[in-house]
Coordinates of C-alpha atoms in Angstrom, one line a residue:
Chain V
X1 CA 4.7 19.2 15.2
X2 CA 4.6 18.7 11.3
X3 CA 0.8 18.4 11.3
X4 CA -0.1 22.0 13.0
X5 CA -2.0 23.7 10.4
X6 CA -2.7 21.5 8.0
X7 CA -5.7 21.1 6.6
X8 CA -6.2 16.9 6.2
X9 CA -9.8 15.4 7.2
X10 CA -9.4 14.9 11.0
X11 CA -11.0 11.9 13.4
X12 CA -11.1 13.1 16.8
X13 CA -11.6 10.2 19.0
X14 CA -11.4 9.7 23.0
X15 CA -8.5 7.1 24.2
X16 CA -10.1 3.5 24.7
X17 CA -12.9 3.9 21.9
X18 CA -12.4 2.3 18.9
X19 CA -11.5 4.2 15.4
X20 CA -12.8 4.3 11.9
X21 CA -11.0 5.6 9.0
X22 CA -12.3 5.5 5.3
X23 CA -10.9 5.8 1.8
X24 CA -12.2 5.7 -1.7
X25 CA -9.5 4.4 -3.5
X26 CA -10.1 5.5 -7.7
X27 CA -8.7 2.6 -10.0
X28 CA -10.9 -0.6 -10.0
X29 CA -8.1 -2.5 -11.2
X30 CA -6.1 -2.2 -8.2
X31 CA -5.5 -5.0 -6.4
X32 CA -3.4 -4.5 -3.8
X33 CA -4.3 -2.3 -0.9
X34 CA -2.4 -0.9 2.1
X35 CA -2.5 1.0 4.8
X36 CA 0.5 3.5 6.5
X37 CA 0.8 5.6 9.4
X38 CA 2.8 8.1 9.4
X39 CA 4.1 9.7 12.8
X40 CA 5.3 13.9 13.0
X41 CA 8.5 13.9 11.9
X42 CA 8.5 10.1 10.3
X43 CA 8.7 7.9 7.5
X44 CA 5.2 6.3 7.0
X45 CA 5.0 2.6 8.5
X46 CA 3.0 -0.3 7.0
X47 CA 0.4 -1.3 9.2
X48 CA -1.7 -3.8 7.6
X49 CA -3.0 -4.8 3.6
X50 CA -5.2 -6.2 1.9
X51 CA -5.4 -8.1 -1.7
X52 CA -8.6 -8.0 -3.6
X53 CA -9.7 -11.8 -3.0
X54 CA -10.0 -10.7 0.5
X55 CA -12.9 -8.4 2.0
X56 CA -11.6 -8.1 5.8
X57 CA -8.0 -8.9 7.4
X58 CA -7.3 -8.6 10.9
X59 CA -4.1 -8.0 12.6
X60 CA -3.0 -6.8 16.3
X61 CA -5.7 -4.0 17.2
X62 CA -6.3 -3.3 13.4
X63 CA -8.9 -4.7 10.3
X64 CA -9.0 -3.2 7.4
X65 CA -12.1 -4.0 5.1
X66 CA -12.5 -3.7 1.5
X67 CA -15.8 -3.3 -0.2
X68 CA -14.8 -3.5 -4.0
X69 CA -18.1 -2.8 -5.2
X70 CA -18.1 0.8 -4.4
X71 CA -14.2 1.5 -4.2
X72 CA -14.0 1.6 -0.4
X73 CA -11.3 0.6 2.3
X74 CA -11.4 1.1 6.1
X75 CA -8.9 0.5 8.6
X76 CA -10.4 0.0 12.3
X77 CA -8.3 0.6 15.5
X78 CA -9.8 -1.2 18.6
X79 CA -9.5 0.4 21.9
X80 CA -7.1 3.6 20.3
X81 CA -4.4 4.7 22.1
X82 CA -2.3 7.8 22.1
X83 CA 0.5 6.6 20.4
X84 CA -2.0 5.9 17.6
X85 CA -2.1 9.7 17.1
X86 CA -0.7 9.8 13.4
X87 CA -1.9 10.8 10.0
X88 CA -3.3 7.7 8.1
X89 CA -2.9 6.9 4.8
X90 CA -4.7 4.4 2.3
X91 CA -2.7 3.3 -0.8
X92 CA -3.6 1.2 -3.7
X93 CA -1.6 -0.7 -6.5
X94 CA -1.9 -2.6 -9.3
X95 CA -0.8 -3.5 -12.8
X96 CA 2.5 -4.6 -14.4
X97 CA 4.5 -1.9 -12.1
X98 CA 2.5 -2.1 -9.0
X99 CA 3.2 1.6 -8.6
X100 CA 1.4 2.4 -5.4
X101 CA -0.8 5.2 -5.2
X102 CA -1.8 7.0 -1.9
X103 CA -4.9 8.8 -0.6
X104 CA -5.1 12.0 0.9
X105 CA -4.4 11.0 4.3
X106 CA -6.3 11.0 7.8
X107 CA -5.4 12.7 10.6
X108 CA -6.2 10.7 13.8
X109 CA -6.2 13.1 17.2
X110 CA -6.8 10.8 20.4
X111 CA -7.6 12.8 23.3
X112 CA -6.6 11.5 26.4
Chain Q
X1 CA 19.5 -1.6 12.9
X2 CA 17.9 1.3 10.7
X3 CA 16.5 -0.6 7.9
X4 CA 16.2 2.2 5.6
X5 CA 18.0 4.9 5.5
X6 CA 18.6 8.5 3.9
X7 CA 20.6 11.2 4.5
X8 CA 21.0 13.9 5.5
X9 CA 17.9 14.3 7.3
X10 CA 17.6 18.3 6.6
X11 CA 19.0 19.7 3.6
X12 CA 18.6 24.0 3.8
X13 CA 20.4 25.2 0.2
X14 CA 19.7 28.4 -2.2
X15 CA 18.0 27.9 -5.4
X16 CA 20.0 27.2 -8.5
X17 CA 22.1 25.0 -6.6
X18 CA 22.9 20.8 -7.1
X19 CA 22.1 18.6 -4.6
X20 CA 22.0 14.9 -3.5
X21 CA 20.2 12.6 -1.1
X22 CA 21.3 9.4 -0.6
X23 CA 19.9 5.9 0.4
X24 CA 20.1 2.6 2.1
X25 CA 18.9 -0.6 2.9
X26 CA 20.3 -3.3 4.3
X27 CA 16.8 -5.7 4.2
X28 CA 18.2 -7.4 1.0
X29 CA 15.2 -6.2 -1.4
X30 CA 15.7 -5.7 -5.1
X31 CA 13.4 -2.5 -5.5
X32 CA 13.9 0.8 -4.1
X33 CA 11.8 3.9 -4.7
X34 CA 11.9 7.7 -4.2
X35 CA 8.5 9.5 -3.2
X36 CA 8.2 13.0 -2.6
X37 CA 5.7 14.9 0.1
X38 CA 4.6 18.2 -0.1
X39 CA 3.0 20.8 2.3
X40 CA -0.1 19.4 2.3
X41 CA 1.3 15.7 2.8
X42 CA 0.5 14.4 -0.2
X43 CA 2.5 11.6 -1.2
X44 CA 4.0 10.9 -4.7
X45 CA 6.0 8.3 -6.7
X46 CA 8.8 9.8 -8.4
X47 CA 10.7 6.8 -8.9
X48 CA 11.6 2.9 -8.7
X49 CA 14.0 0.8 -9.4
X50 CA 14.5 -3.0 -9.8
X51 CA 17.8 -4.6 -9.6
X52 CA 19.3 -1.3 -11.0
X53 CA 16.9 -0.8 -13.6
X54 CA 14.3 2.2 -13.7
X55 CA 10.7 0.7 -13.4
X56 CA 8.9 4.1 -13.0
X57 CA 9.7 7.6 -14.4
X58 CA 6.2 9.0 -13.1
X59 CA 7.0 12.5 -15.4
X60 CA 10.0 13.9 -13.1
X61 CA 11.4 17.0 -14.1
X62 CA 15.1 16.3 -16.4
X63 CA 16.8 17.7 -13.3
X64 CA 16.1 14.9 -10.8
X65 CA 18.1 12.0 -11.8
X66 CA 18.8 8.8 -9.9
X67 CA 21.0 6.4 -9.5
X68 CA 21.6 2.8 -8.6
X69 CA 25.4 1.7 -7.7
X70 CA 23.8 -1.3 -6.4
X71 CA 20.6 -3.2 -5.3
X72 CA 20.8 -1.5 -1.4
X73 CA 21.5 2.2 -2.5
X74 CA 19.2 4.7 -4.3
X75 CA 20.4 8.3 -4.9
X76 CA 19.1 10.8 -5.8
X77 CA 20.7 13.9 -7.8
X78 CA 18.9 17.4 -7.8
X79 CA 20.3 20.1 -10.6
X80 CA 19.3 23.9 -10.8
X81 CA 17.0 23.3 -7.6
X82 CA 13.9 25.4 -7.4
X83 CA 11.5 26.8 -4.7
X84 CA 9.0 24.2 -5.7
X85 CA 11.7 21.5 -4.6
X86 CA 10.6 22.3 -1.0
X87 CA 9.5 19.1 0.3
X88 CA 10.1 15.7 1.9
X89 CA 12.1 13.4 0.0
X90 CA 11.1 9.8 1.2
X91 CA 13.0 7.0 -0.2
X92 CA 11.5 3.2 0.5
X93 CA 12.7 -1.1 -0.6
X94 CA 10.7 -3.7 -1.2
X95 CA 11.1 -7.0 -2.4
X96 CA 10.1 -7.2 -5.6
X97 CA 7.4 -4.6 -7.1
X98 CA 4.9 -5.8 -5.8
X99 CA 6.1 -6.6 -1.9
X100 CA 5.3 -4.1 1.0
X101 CA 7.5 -1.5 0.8
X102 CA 9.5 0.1 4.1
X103 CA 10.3 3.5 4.1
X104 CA 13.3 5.6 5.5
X105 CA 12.6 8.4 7.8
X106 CA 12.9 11.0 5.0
X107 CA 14.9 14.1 4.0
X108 CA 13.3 17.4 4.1
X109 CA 14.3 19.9 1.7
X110 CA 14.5 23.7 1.9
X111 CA 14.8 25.5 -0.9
X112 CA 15.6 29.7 -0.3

C-alpha cells in the first residue's frame, strides 16, 4: 500500500494489547487538539480531540491525554485491532484562524 | 452519502500544463480547506475559506488559485504545474474555523 517504504516512526503492537502514540505539539498557544487516522489510500478521519481546559477525554476504545506543561498529547487504543492499522496523526490549532497544524505522523502495525 | 468529495481521484498530466481539482460537501459547513501531502506524508494547509472568503493563504505559490462558487464547493486551479506538484491534494469542511474538520478522500497528483 501507500505506506511501503516510508520512513514515519512505527508502533508495532500485537492484536488485543492496548496502544500508545505520543506527540509534542510546538505552539503553547494552541488550544485545540485533535487526533486523525489516516487509512492507505484515504482521507484522514477524526478520531477524537481535545481542548486545553481538558487533560484526558475518552471516547469508544480511544483517550487522548494532554499534558500542557511539557507540550505533549497521547492517544490510547484499548484492546487494538487490525483495522486500527493506519498512520496517526496529532494536530493542534489555535488563534484567530484556527489553522490546524499536524505532526509528523505515527504509523501503527498490529500483527495479528 | 460521500460527505466530502473531490475529484478526480488520480490526476497523471505533463509539467507546464493547467489543472483543476474540484470539491464538495454536502454537510452544510461554511469553511472549506485545501491541504496538500507529500511523499513523506506530511500534511500542509494551503488554504481555507469561510463563506467564500479566503481565511488562509499559508504562502502558496501565484499559480495555485482557488475558488469558491459557493459555501459546499472548493476548487482548486493549478497553472504551469511542476514536478514538485506531485502530491496528494486533500480538500476538508468544517463548521466554522474552529469546528472539526472532515476530509475528502483526496486527489493524487502526478506530475511527469
Amino acid at each position: 500500500g501507500e505506506n511501503v517504504g516510508l520512513h514515519l516512526p512505527t508502533l508495532s503492537v500485537q492484536e488485543g494489547d492496548n496502544s500508545i502514540i505520543n506527540c509534542a505539539y510546538s505552539n503553547s498557544a494552541s488550544d485545540y487538539f485533535i487526533w486523525y487516522k489516516q487509512e492507505s489510500g484515504k482521507g484522514p478521519q477524526f478520531i477524537i480531540d481535545i481542548r486545553s481546559n481538558m487533560d484526558k477525554r475518552q471516547g469508544q476504545r480511544v483517550t487522548v491525554l494532554l499534558n500542557k506543561t511539557v507540550k505533549h498529547l497521547s492517544l490510547q487504543i484499548a484492546a487494538t485491532q487490525p483495522g486500527d492499522s493506519a498512520v496517526y496523526f496529532c494536530a493542534e490549532s489555535g488563534g484567530a484562524t484556527n489553522k490546524l497544524i499536524f505532526g509528523t505522523g505515527t504509523l501503527l502495525a498490529v500483527q495479528p | 452519502d460521500t460527505a466530502v468529495s473531490q475529484t478526480p481521484k488520480y490526476l497523471v498530466t505533463q509539467m507546464g500544463n493547467d489543472k483543476s481539482i474540484k470539491c464538495e460537501q454536502n454537510l452544510g459547513h461554511d469553511t472549506m480547506y485545501w491541504y496538500k501531502q507529500d511523499s513523506k506524508k506530511f500534511l500542509k494547509i494551503m488554504f481555507s475559506y469561510n463563506n467564500k472568503e479566503l481565511i488562509i493563504n499559508e504562502t502558496v505559490p501565484n499559480r495555485f488559485s482557488p475558488k469558491s462558487p459557493d459555501k459546499a464547493h472548493l476548487n482548486l486551479h493549478i497553472n504551469s504545474l511542476e514536478l514538485g506538484d506531485s502530491a496528494v491534494y486533500f480538500c476538508a469542511s468544517s463548521q466554522g474555523l474552529g469546528g472539526t474538520q472532515y476530509f475528502g478522500p483526496g486527489t493524487r497528483l502526478l506530475v511527469l
